[in-house]
Short mmCIF file of C-alpha atoms in Angstrom, two decimals:
data_model
loop_
_atom_site.label_atom_id
_atom_site.label_comp_id
_atom_site.label_asym_id
_atom_site.label_seq_id
_atom_site.Cartn_x
_atom_site.Cartn_y
_atom_site.Cartn_z
CA MET A 1 -16.10 -17.02 2.61
CA LYS A 2 -14.53 -17.33 6.04
CA VAL A 3 -11.08 -15.99 6.78
CA GLU A 4 -9.77 -19.54 7.29
CA ASP A 5 -10.84 -20.39 3.74
CA LYS A 6 -9.12 -17.28 2.41
CA LEU A 7 -5.88 -18.12 4.20
CA PHE A 8 -6.09 -21.68 2.93
CA GLN A 9 -5.28 -20.33 -0.54
CA ASN A 10 -1.99 -18.86 0.67
CA ARG A 11 1.43 -20.44 0.84
CA TYR A 12 3.31 -20.42 4.11
CA LYS A 13 6.55 -21.80 5.41
CA VAL A 14 5.75 -22.03 9.09
CA ASP A 15 8.68 -21.71 11.48
CA ALA A 16 7.36 -24.32 13.90
CA GLY A 17 8.10 -23.46 17.51
CA HIS A 18 9.35 -19.95 16.66
CA PRO A 19 6.35 -17.61 16.48
CA HIS A 20 7.56 -14.19 15.33
CA ILE A 21 4.89 -12.31 17.28
CA SER A 22 4.04 -12.74 20.93
CA ILE A 23 1.88 -11.08 23.55
CA LYS A 24 4.21 -9.55 26.11
CA ASN A 25 1.93 -9.82 29.10
CA PRO A 26 -1.32 -11.79 28.64
CA ASP A 27 -2.77 -10.34 31.85
CA ILE A 28 -2.90 -6.89 30.27
CA CYS A 29 -5.08 -8.16 27.39
CA GLN A 30 -7.35 -10.01 29.80
CA ASN A 31 -7.70 -7.37 32.50
CA ASP A 32 -6.66 -3.93 31.28
CA CYS A 33 -7.42 -3.76 27.57
CA LYS A 34 -11.02 -2.77 26.90
CA SER A 35 -10.97 -2.78 23.13
CA VAL A 36 -8.97 -5.93 22.30
CA ALA A 37 -8.79 -4.35 18.85
CA CYS A 38 -6.33 -7.02 17.70
CA THR A 39 -9.17 -9.56 17.69
CA VAL A 40 -11.05 -7.35 15.20
CA CYS A 41 -8.35 -5.68 13.14
CA CYS A 42 -5.98 -8.55 12.36
CA PRO A 43 -6.73 -9.37 8.70
CA ALA A 44 -5.77 -12.99 9.25
CA GLY A 45 -7.81 -13.44 12.42
CA CYS A 46 -4.73 -14.52 14.38
CA TYR A 47 -6.05 -13.11 17.66
CA MET A 48 -9.02 -14.70 19.39
CA GLU A 49 -10.72 -13.71 22.58
CA GLU A 50 -11.79 -16.63 24.71
CA GLY A 51 -14.84 -16.65 26.96
CA ASN A 52 -12.86 -15.57 30.00
CA GLY A 53 -11.44 -12.54 28.17
CA LYS A 54 -8.09 -14.17 27.53
CA VAL A 55 -6.58 -13.29 24.15
CA VAL A 56 -4.97 -16.16 22.28
CA LEU A 57 -2.54 -15.57 19.45
CA ILE A 58 -1.75 -18.13 16.75
CA THR A 59 0.63 -16.70 14.18
CA ASP A 60 0.51 -19.46 11.55
CA GLY A 61 -1.80 -17.50 9.20
CA CYS A 62 -0.02 -14.18 9.73
CA LEU A 63 0.21 -11.96 6.64
CA GLU A 64 3.02 -9.93 8.24
CA CYS A 65 1.22 -6.62 7.76
CA GLY A 66 2.03 -5.05 11.14
CA THR A 67 -1.53 -4.09 12.08
CA CYS A 68 -1.52 -5.70 15.54
CA ARG A 69 1.68 -3.93 16.51
CA ILE A 70 0.38 -0.51 15.55
CA ILE A 71 -3.16 -0.73 16.92
CA CYS A 72 -1.95 -1.88 20.31
CA SER A 73 -1.13 1.75 20.97
CA GLU A 74 -2.37 2.08 24.57
CA HIS A 75 -0.58 -0.91 26.02
CA ARG A 76 2.19 -1.66 23.51
CA ASN A 77 1.76 -5.27 24.50
CA VAL A 78 2.76 -6.92 21.22
CA ASP A 79 6.31 -8.08 20.65
CA TRP A 80 6.61 -8.01 16.89
CA GLU A 81 9.50 -9.21 14.76
CA TYR A 82 9.67 -10.36 11.18
CA PRO A 83 9.92 -14.14 10.82
CA ARG A 84 13.40 -15.54 10.37
CA GLY A 85 14.66 -15.15 6.83
CA GLY A 86 12.74 -17.35 4.39
CA TYR A 87 9.92 -18.25 6.81
CA GLY A 88 6.36 -17.00 7.03
CA ILE A 89 4.03 -15.97 4.24
CA LEU A 90 5.19 -16.61 0.67
CA PHE A 91 3.09 -14.55 -1.70
CA LYS A 92 2.56 -16.23 -5.07
CA PHE A 93 1.11 -13.08 -6.61
CA GLY A 94 1.35 -10.33 -3.99
CA MET B 1 30.75 -12.09 6.02
CA ASP B 2 32.96 -9.52 7.70
CA GLU B 3 33.10 -7.50 4.54
CA LYS B 4 32.73 -3.84 3.75
CA PHE B 5 30.46 -2.55 1.01
CA ASP B 6 29.93 0.88 -0.47
CA ALA B 7 26.22 0.53 0.15
CA ILE B 8 23.81 -1.91 1.77
CA VAL B 9 20.19 -1.84 0.66
CA VAL B 10 17.68 -3.44 3.03
CA GLY B 11 14.72 -4.77 1.06
CA ALA B 12 14.05 -5.74 -2.55
CA GLY B 13 10.82 -3.90 -3.32
CA PRO B 14 10.49 -1.10 -5.89
CA SER B 15 12.41 1.48 -3.85
CA GLY B 16 15.23 -0.85 -2.82
CA ASN B 17 15.58 -2.29 -6.28
CA SER B 18 15.70 1.15 -7.91
CA ALA B 19 18.40 2.28 -5.52
CA ALA B 20 20.43 -0.93 -5.71
CA TYR B 21 20.21 -1.05 -9.50
CA LEU B 22 21.51 2.48 -10.04
CA LEU B 23 24.23 2.17 -7.41
CA ALA B 24 25.50 -1.10 -8.87
CA LYS B 25 25.31 0.30 -12.39
CA ALA B 26 27.47 3.21 -11.29
CA GLY B 27 30.09 0.71 -10.19
CA LEU B 28 29.53 0.80 -6.44
CA LYS B 29 29.91 -2.36 -4.40
CA VAL B 30 26.34 -3.07 -3.34
CA LEU B 31 24.84 -5.66 -1.00
CA GLN B 32 21.08 -6.09 -0.95
CA ILE B 33 19.30 -8.11 1.75
CA GLU B 34 15.83 -9.54 1.30
CA ARG B 35 13.95 -11.49 3.97
CA GLY B 36 11.71 -13.37 1.51
CA GLU B 37 12.50 -16.61 -0.25
CA TYR B 38 12.70 -14.58 -3.44
CA PRO B 39 12.18 -10.84 -4.10
CA GLY B 40 8.44 -10.26 -4.16
CA SER B 41 7.48 -13.10 -1.86
CA LYS B 42 6.80 -10.64 0.98
CA ASN B 43 5.53 -7.75 -1.12
CA VAL B 44 1.97 -6.64 -1.73
CA GLN B 45 0.54 -3.98 -4.00
CA GLY B 46 -2.71 -3.33 -5.92
CA ALA B 47 -0.90 -3.24 -8.33
CA ILE B 48 -0.45 -0.45 -10.84
CA LEU B 49 2.95 0.25 -12.34
CA TYR B 50 3.59 3.84 -13.37
CA SER B 51 5.90 3.75 -16.35
CA ASP B 52 7.54 7.13 -15.94
CA ALA B 53 9.14 6.34 -12.60
CA LEU B 54 10.52 3.02 -13.83
CA GLU B 55 11.64 4.46 -17.17
CA ARG B 56 13.92 6.83 -15.31
CA VAL B 57 15.62 3.80 -13.77
CA ILE B 58 15.35 1.22 -16.57
CA PRO B 59 14.43 3.03 -19.82
CA ASP B 60 13.82 -0.13 -21.86
CA PHE B 61 11.85 -2.01 -19.18
CA ARG B 62 9.02 -2.81 -21.61
CA GLU B 63 11.24 -5.22 -23.50
CA ASP B 64 11.11 -7.96 -20.90
CA ALA B 65 9.23 -6.83 -17.78
CA PRO B 66 6.24 -9.02 -16.84
CA LEU B 67 3.38 -6.60 -17.48
CA GLU B 68 -0.27 -7.61 -17.34
CA ARG B 69 -2.37 -4.97 -19.12
CA HIS B 70 -1.85 -1.32 -20.00
CA ILE B 71 -4.60 0.91 -18.63
CA VAL B 72 -6.98 2.41 -21.18
CA GLU B 73 -9.83 3.23 -18.85
CA GLN B 74 -10.20 4.62 -15.36
CA GLN B 75 -13.47 4.54 -13.49
CA MET B 76 -14.40 6.22 -10.23
CA TRP B 77 -17.42 4.84 -8.42
CA VAL B 78 -19.32 6.48 -5.58
CA LEU B 79 -21.30 3.70 -4.00
CA ASP B 80 -24.46 3.36 -2.03
CA ASP B 81 -25.63 -0.05 -0.80
CA GLU B 82 -27.53 -0.89 -3.97
CA SER B 83 -26.05 1.39 -6.59
CA TYR B 84 -23.17 3.55 -7.67
CA VAL B 85 -22.72 6.84 -9.49
CA GLY B 86 -19.60 6.70 -11.56
CA ASN B 87 -17.45 8.55 -13.98
CA THR B 88 -15.30 6.97 -16.62
CA TYR B 89 -12.35 8.19 -18.57
CA ARG B 90 -11.39 6.04 -21.51
CA SER B 91 -9.06 7.25 -24.20
CA ALA B 92 -7.54 5.95 -27.40
CA GLU B 93 -4.52 8.04 -26.39
CA PHE B 94 -3.88 5.50 -23.64
CA ASN B 95 -3.73 2.87 -26.34
CA LYS B 96 -0.72 4.45 -28.00
CA GLU B 97 2.76 3.38 -27.08
CA PRO B 98 4.60 4.05 -24.91
CA TYR B 99 1.91 3.16 -22.40
CA ASN B 100 1.67 5.20 -19.23
CA ARG B 101 0.36 2.67 -16.70
CA TYR B 102 0.13 -1.09 -16.42
CA THR B 103 -1.33 -3.61 -14.06
CA ILE B 104 1.35 -5.94 -12.71
CA ILE B 105 1.62 -8.92 -10.40
CA ARG B 106 4.19 -7.99 -7.85
CA ALA B 107 5.67 -11.41 -7.15
CA GLN B 108 6.59 -11.66 -10.84
CA PHE B 109 7.54 -8.05 -11.32
CA ASP B 110 9.81 -7.85 -8.29
CA LYS B 111 11.60 -11.00 -9.39
CA TRP B 112 12.22 -9.45 -12.80
CA PHE B 113 13.41 -6.17 -11.28
CA SER B 114 15.72 -8.01 -8.93
CA LYS B 115 17.30 -9.92 -11.83
CA LYS B 116 18.17 -6.55 -13.37
CA VAL B 117 19.72 -5.45 -10.10
CA GLN B 118 21.85 -8.58 -9.92
CA ASP B 119 22.84 -8.28 -13.58
CA ALA B 120 24.00 -4.75 -12.82
CA GLY B 121 26.41 -6.23 -10.29
CA ALA B 122 24.72 -6.01 -6.89
CA LEU B 123 25.02 -8.96 -4.53
CA LEU B 124 21.57 -10.11 -3.40
CA ILE B 125 21.09 -12.33 -0.38
CA CYS B 126 17.57 -13.66 0.18
CA GLU B 127 15.97 -15.50 3.11
CA THR B 128 17.83 -13.19 5.44
CA THR B 129 16.25 -10.79 7.89
CA VAL B 130 18.16 -7.74 9.05
CA SER B 131 17.73 -7.70 12.81
CA ASP B 132 19.53 -4.48 13.73
CA LEU B 133 21.53 -1.56 12.46
CA LEU B 134 25.11 -1.45 13.65
CA MET B 135 25.95 1.91 15.13
CA ASP B 136 29.05 3.81 16.04
CA GLY B 137 27.61 6.54 18.21
CA ASN B 138 24.98 8.21 16.06
CA ARG B 139 26.37 6.85 12.87
CA VAL B 140 25.07 3.76 11.10
CA ILE B 141 28.04 1.65 10.05
CA GLY B 142 26.39 -1.58 8.96
CA ILE B 143 23.76 -4.20 9.64
CA GLN B 144 23.29 -7.29 11.73
CA VAL B 145 21.50 -10.17 9.99
CA ASP B 146 19.86 -13.27 11.43
CA ARG B 147 22.63 -15.58 10.30
CA GLU B 148 25.70 -16.66 12.16
CA GLY B 149 28.41 -14.03 12.25
CA GLY B 150 26.05 -11.77 10.39
CA ALA B 151 27.67 -8.36 10.73
CA VAL B 152 28.19 -6.50 7.48
CA TYR B 153 29.55 -3.00 7.07
CA ALA B 154 29.01 -0.22 4.56
CA ASP B 155 29.49 3.51 4.07
CA ILE B 156 25.75 3.91 3.70
CA VAL B 157 22.73 1.79 4.61
CA ILE B 158 19.62 2.45 2.56
CA LEU B 159 16.47 1.48 4.42
CA ALA B 160 13.98 0.19 1.88
CA ASP B 161 12.36 -2.07 4.43
CA GLY B 162 8.77 -1.06 3.83
CA VAL B 163 5.97 0.52 5.78
CA ASN B 164 6.78 -1.11 9.12
CA SER B 165 10.49 -0.23 9.00
CA LEU B 166 11.32 -1.96 12.25
CA LEU B 167 14.96 -1.00 11.82
CA ALA B 168 14.29 2.73 12.04
CA LYS B 169 12.18 2.14 15.16
CA LYS B 170 14.71 -0.09 16.87
CA ALA B 171 17.45 2.42 16.17
CA GLY B 172 15.29 5.17 17.66
CA PHE B 173 15.13 7.17 14.43
CA HIS B 174 11.33 6.95 14.33
CA PRO B 175 8.54 6.58 16.87
CA GLU B 176 5.95 3.85 16.34
CA LEU B 177 3.46 4.52 13.55
CA ASP B 178 0.20 6.19 14.51
CA PRO B 179 -2.97 4.21 13.57
CA LYS B 180 -4.35 7.36 11.95
CA ASP B 181 -1.40 7.53 9.55
CA VAL B 182 -1.70 4.04 8.09
CA ALA B 183 -4.38 2.29 6.11
CA LEU B 184 -4.91 -1.43 6.18
CA ALA B 185 -5.81 -2.88 2.80
CA VAL B 186 -6.93 -6.42 2.11
CA LYS B 187 -7.34 -7.88 -1.32
CA GLU B 188 -7.95 -11.03 -3.27
CA ILE B 189 -6.96 -12.18 -6.71
CA HIS B 190 -9.64 -13.97 -8.72
CA PHE B 191 -8.70 -15.95 -11.81
CA LEU B 192 -10.94 -15.98 -14.87
CA PRO B 193 -10.33 -16.91 -18.51
CA GLN B 194 -8.61 -14.09 -20.37
CA GLU B 195 -11.59 -13.75 -22.78
CA THR B 196 -13.99 -13.40 -19.86
CA VAL B 197 -11.96 -10.54 -18.39
CA GLN B 198 -11.96 -8.82 -21.78
CA GLU B 199 -15.68 -9.33 -22.37
CA ARG B 200 -16.68 -8.07 -18.94
CA PHE B 201 -14.75 -4.85 -19.37
CA ASN B 202 -15.13 -4.40 -23.11
CA ILE B 203 -11.38 -4.40 -23.64
CA GLY B 204 -9.01 -5.97 -26.11
CA GLU B 205 -5.99 -8.14 -25.49
CA ASP B 206 -3.49 -6.33 -23.25
CA GLU B 207 -5.93 -3.49 -22.47
CA GLY B 208 -6.88 -2.90 -18.87
CA VAL B 209 -9.33 -1.07 -16.62
CA VAL B 210 -8.93 0.48 -13.20
CA ILE B 211 -11.92 1.06 -10.92
CA GLU B 212 -11.48 3.12 -7.77
CA MET B 213 -14.37 3.17 -5.31
CA VAL B 214 -15.52 5.30 -2.44
CA GLY B 215 -18.69 5.16 -0.38
CA LYS B 216 -20.72 2.70 1.62
CA ILE B 217 -18.33 -0.19 0.94
CA THR B 218 -16.10 1.14 3.72
CA GLN B 219 -19.04 1.21 6.13
CA GLY B 220 -18.37 4.73 7.31
CA MET B 221 -14.62 4.37 7.58
CA MET B 222 -12.15 6.58 5.74
CA GLY B 223 -11.02 4.42 2.89
CA THR B 224 -11.43 3.26 -0.68
CA GLY B 225 -11.99 0.13 -2.68
CA PHE B 226 -10.39 -0.91 -5.93
CA LEU B 227 -10.70 -3.38 -8.74
CA TYR B 228 -7.99 -3.93 -11.35
CA THR B 229 -7.88 -6.13 -14.43
CA ASN B 230 -4.88 -8.37 -14.94
CA LYS B 231 -4.32 -10.60 -17.94
CA GLU B 232 -6.38 -13.51 -16.67
CA SER B 233 -7.37 -12.37 -13.24
CA ILE B 234 -9.06 -9.56 -11.36
CA THR B 235 -7.68 -8.00 -8.22
CA ILE B 236 -10.25 -6.66 -5.78
CA GLY B 237 -9.57 -5.00 -2.48
CA VAL B 238 -10.54 -2.46 0.11
CA GLY B 239 -8.50 -0.35 2.50
CA CYS B 240 -9.37 1.84 5.47
CA MET B 241 -7.45 3.79 8.06
CA LEU B 242 -6.33 1.64 10.98
CA SER B 243 -7.69 4.18 13.46
CA ASP B 244 -11.14 3.68 11.91
CA PHE B 245 -10.90 -0.12 11.91
CA LYS B 246 -10.12 0.13 15.59
CA LYS B 247 -13.26 2.14 16.27
CA GLN B 248 -15.67 0.37 13.95
CA LYS B 249 -15.39 -3.23 15.12
CA THR B 250 -15.55 -4.48 11.55
CA THR B 251 -13.04 -7.11 10.56
CA PRO B 252 -11.14 -6.41 7.34
CA TYR B 253 -12.12 -9.74 5.79
CA ALA B 254 -15.82 -9.18 6.57
CA LEU B 255 -15.56 -5.78 4.90
CA LEU B 256 -14.10 -7.34 1.77
CA GLU B 257 -16.74 -10.09 1.77
CA GLN B 258 -19.49 -7.49 2.06
CA MET B 259 -17.97 -5.45 -0.78
CA LYS B 260 -17.92 -8.51 -3.03
CA THR B 261 -21.69 -8.90 -2.64
CA HIS B 262 -22.45 -5.37 -3.92
CA PRO B 263 -24.83 -5.74 -6.88
CA ALA B 264 -22.46 -3.80 -9.16
CA ILE B 265 -19.36 -5.79 -8.14
CA LYS B 266 -20.67 -9.31 -7.75
CA PRO B 267 -21.25 -10.01 -11.47
CA ILE B 268 -17.77 -8.70 -12.39
CA ILE B 269 -15.97 -11.30 -10.30
CA ALA B 270 -18.56 -14.05 -10.68
CA GLY B 271 -17.11 -17.48 -11.42
CA GLY B 272 -13.58 -16.42 -10.58
CA GLU B 273 -11.27 -18.71 -8.68
CA MET B 274 -9.78 -16.95 -5.67
CA LYS B 275 -6.13 -17.92 -5.43
CA GLU B 276 -4.63 -15.58 -2.86
CA TYR B 277 -5.69 -13.34 0.00
CA THR B 278 -3.27 -10.62 1.05
CA ALA B 279 -3.09 -7.76 3.50
CA HIS B 280 -0.79 -4.78 3.63
CA LEU B 281 -0.38 -1.49 5.43
CA ILE B 282 -0.21 1.67 3.38
CA PRO B 283 1.45 4.74 4.90
CA GLU B 284 -1.15 7.43 4.17
CA GLY B 285 -0.25 10.08 6.71
CA GLY B 286 0.95 12.34 3.93
CA TYR B 287 3.40 15.23 4.03
CA LYS B 288 2.97 16.05 7.70
CA ALA B 289 3.69 12.47 8.74
CA ILE B 290 6.97 12.11 6.84
CA PRO B 291 9.56 11.00 9.40
CA LYS B 292 13.26 11.71 9.50
CA ILE B 293 14.54 10.35 6.18
CA CYS B 294 18.30 10.49 6.57
CA GLY B 295 21.06 10.68 9.11
CA ASP B 296 24.72 9.80 9.50
CA GLY B 297 25.30 6.75 7.38
CA TRP B 298 21.66 6.07 6.47
CA LEU B 299 18.94 7.03 4.05
CA MET B 300 15.33 5.99 3.83
CA VAL B 301 13.23 5.37 0.71
CA GLY B 302 9.73 4.27 -0.32
CA ASP B 303 6.98 3.25 2.10
CA ALA B 304 9.40 3.35 5.03
CA ALA B 305 9.58 7.12 4.50
CA MET B 306 5.78 7.48 4.09
CA PHE B 307 6.09 8.33 0.42
CA VAL B 308 2.53 7.60 -0.67
CA ASN B 309 0.13 9.96 -2.41
CA ALA B 310 -3.11 8.54 -1.05
CA VAL B 311 -5.33 10.93 -2.99
CA HIS B 312 -4.07 9.67 -6.34
CA ARG B 313 -3.40 6.11 -5.22
CA GLU B 314 0.27 6.48 -6.10
CA GLY B 315 3.00 4.78 -4.10
CA SER B 316 5.20 2.50 -6.14
CA ASN B 317 6.22 5.40 -8.38
CA LEU B 318 7.18 7.44 -5.33
CA ALA B 319 9.10 4.40 -4.09
CA MET B 320 11.07 4.07 -7.34
CA THR B 321 11.63 7.81 -7.55
CA SER B 322 12.95 8.05 -3.99
CA GLY B 323 15.14 5.00 -4.61
CA ARG B 324 16.55 6.68 -7.69
CA LEU B 325 17.17 10.00 -5.95
CA ALA B 326 18.80 8.23 -3.01
CA ALA B 327 21.15 6.43 -5.40
CA GLU B 328 21.94 9.65 -7.26
CA THR B 329 22.76 11.31 -3.94
CA VAL B 330 25.09 8.53 -2.82
CA ILE B 331 26.80 8.40 -6.23
CA ALA B 332 27.31 12.18 -6.23
CA LEU B 333 28.83 12.16 -2.73
CA LYS B 334 31.04 9.23 -3.61
CA GLU B 335 32.31 10.92 -6.76
CA ALA B 336 33.02 14.11 -4.82
CA GLY B 337 34.88 12.08 -2.19
CA LYS B 338 32.48 13.28 0.49
CA GLU B 339 31.41 11.31 3.54
CA MET B 340 27.90 9.95 4.06
CA THR B 341 27.10 12.34 6.88
CA ALA B 342 23.67 13.72 7.67
CA ALA B 343 24.80 17.16 6.46
CA ASN B 344 25.98 15.83 3.10
CA LEU B 345 22.98 13.54 2.69
CA ALA B 346 20.70 16.57 2.97
CA LEU B 347 21.20 16.64 -0.79
CA TYR B 348 18.72 13.76 -0.92
CA ARG B 349 16.05 15.91 0.71
CA GLU B 350 16.79 18.71 -1.77
CA LYS B 351 16.36 16.34 -4.69
CA LEU B 352 13.08 15.08 -3.25
CA ASP B 353 11.83 18.63 -2.70
CA ASP B 354 12.60 19.45 -6.32
CA SER B 355 10.69 16.44 -7.63
CA PHE B 356 6.97 15.76 -8.13
CA LEU B 357 7.16 13.53 -5.07
CA MET B 358 7.38 16.20 -2.37
CA LYS B 359 5.50 18.74 -4.45
CA ASP B 360 2.48 16.42 -4.67
CA LEU B 361 2.66 15.39 -1.03
CA LYS B 362 2.88 19.04 -0.02
CA LYS B 363 -0.12 19.92 -2.20
CA TYR B 364 -2.32 17.48 -0.28
CA LYS B 365 -0.80 18.07 3.13
CA ASN B 366 -4.18 18.97 4.72
CA MET B 367 -6.12 16.15 3.13
CA PRO B 368 -5.66 13.45 5.81
CA GLU B 369 -6.85 15.77 8.60
CA ILE B 370 -9.85 17.00 6.62
CA LEU B 371 -10.97 13.49 5.73
CA HIS B 372 -10.41 12.19 9.27
CA SER B 373 -12.63 14.86 10.76
CA ASN B 374 -15.31 14.78 8.05
CA PRO B 375 -16.61 11.24 7.64
CA GLN B 376 -19.62 12.56 5.69
CA PHE B 377 -17.47 12.39 2.55
CA PHE B 378 -17.49 8.59 2.90
CA THR B 379 -21.09 8.11 4.04
CA THR B 380 -23.62 10.92 3.66
CA TYR B 381 -22.50 12.24 0.29
CA PRO B 382 -22.30 8.90 -1.52
CA GLU B 383 -25.82 8.19 -0.27
CA LEU B 384 -27.15 11.60 -1.30
CA VAL B 385 -25.56 11.50 -4.73
CA ASN B 386 -26.91 8.02 -5.42
CA ARG B 387 -30.39 8.96 -4.26
CA ALA B 388 -30.33 12.07 -6.43
CA ALA B 389 -29.33 10.04 -9.47
CA HIS B 390 -32.02 7.49 -8.72
CA SER B 391 -34.66 10.17 -8.43
CA MET B 392 -33.68 11.97 -11.64
CA LEU B 393 -33.43 8.72 -13.61
CA THR B 394 -36.71 7.23 -12.43
CA VAL B 395 -39.56 8.25 -14.71
CA ASP B 396 -42.62 8.29 -12.53
CA GLY B 397 -44.80 11.22 -13.51
CA VAL B 398 -43.19 13.63 -11.04
CA ASP B 399 -41.91 16.78 -12.76
CA LYS B 400 -38.17 17.45 -12.78
CA LYS B 401 -38.45 20.72 -10.88
CA SER B 402 -40.14 18.94 -7.97
CA LYS B 403 -37.47 16.26 -8.07
CA GLU B 404 -34.76 18.92 -7.95
CA ARG B 405 -36.48 20.54 -4.99
CA GLU B 406 -36.62 17.21 -3.20
CA ILE B 407 -32.94 16.50 -3.90
CA ARG B 408 -31.96 19.93 -2.67
CA GLY B 409 -34.07 19.32 0.42
CA ASN B 410 -32.27 16.03 1.07
CA PHE B 411 -28.85 17.66 0.83
CA VAL B 412 -29.79 20.55 3.10
CA GLY B 413 -31.61 18.19 5.46
CA LYS B 414 -28.58 15.96 5.84
CA ARG B 415 -25.85 18.57 5.93
CA SER B 416 -27.58 22.00 6.38
CA LEU B 417 -26.77 24.91 4.10
CA PHE B 418 -23.74 25.96 6.13
CA GLY B 419 -22.61 22.36 6.32
CA LEU B 420 -22.71 22.09 2.53
CA MET B 421 -20.82 25.34 2.07
CA GLY B 422 -18.32 24.29 4.70
CA ASP B 423 -17.75 20.94 3.02
CA ALA B 424 -17.26 22.58 -0.35
CA PHE B 425 -14.74 24.94 1.21
CA LYS B 426 -12.90 22.10 2.94
CA LEU B 427 -12.64 20.16 -0.27
CA TRP B 428 -11.42 23.20 -2.11
CA ARG B 429 -8.79 23.77 0.59
CA ALA B 430 -7.72 20.15 0.46
CA PHE B 431 -7.25 20.16 -3.31
CA GLU B 432 -6.02 23.75 -3.59
#
């Protein structure tokens, strides 16, 4: 089962146009970060590395765990907030 | 909302709810803020409820709490790729009321707990994220929420905002978490008919089983797997230290998928309908990683304070216990007419030190370091133990003494004699 299929089972209230996480400086991911650990560690697969080394973040499937913020320990390049009240993941079972 | 409260509790998980409930019950004016649509909608746990901790907050919780199954059997599996060596403890004692542990579904449980908090008189506001702590110098005097004019004041702010605790970081109380101090766990819930769950685990109605797993399922990372029985579903998950995930280049979801194909696990969840996939960080740094837990005008409880006993897979009970002790501290200071200063709130730390919570965390204070620097406990040993069992249990005309010699040879070959003695000593030190 692919991660997309897993996330499909979840309920979200997406705050369109207001992503709660952003990459501070995309150049750092592309040029300075060797590990791009976010593309491996994010349990929702929100971070993808493109062919040219650019890291793209789409927060719609975010499970709000905090992994990306903590593993980006060398560059601290992730701006991480909780979604606005009421938005984001809505666990049915938790 | 330019109002003043006796206490503001940030978060409506087990720690926040325990604190808010007891404070409100004691007659304090309590405001609780929850960012989810309803309490539980942002919360994730295995989940096992430990009765004792909740009983000390709500003694008659069994009357109406949404409980799945009480645990009658605990299994521990040490897995290789094809097999596992396990031990099982099942007891009729666990089938006598009052039951000691239950499986729960957090979204339902937290909603129930929150209703109790509101009935006790606390004001709960959901769908509201606390963006900052309001400070007067070093003293916390209130919170700022993401609503218009959202400043609210209180004598004490209790941070029950979970493992990430952004508030403590923004306020400069804590540094950012270290990847070696947190585990990332992912899990799924699979629905099956109630009878199927009972048949597969040989349990009656309301009886439940816990399986904890260690070994090849974490692919060399420091971590564990778990499988819990709910009423008509099975929860299965795996968690490993973030620092290891970073090194290993294995995605968490691939790890879980791989685990689900293990020949001992696959048939247990077969035919189940997966209805939710969740992820959560678990603060597993232990005693040495506990951050500052109180200061002028603030206290910290639960995951935010790193109160998790990773060795025994306990967390929610530590959350409820710390919430209770925080409330008792605030109530005592209030009654004595004392201010919520760091010096006076040190009483909270004293109460924690006197409880099982700190005593247990202190007991295992060396465990994280030992496990981090000795990955053989998650790879080599599970393999050796499984191979030994396979050899001894395969009847093939080879005499047992020769088999023993071969097993011994494997252990020494993999770890050397000094390595084995060293590992035994390390484990003894860790559990001492």
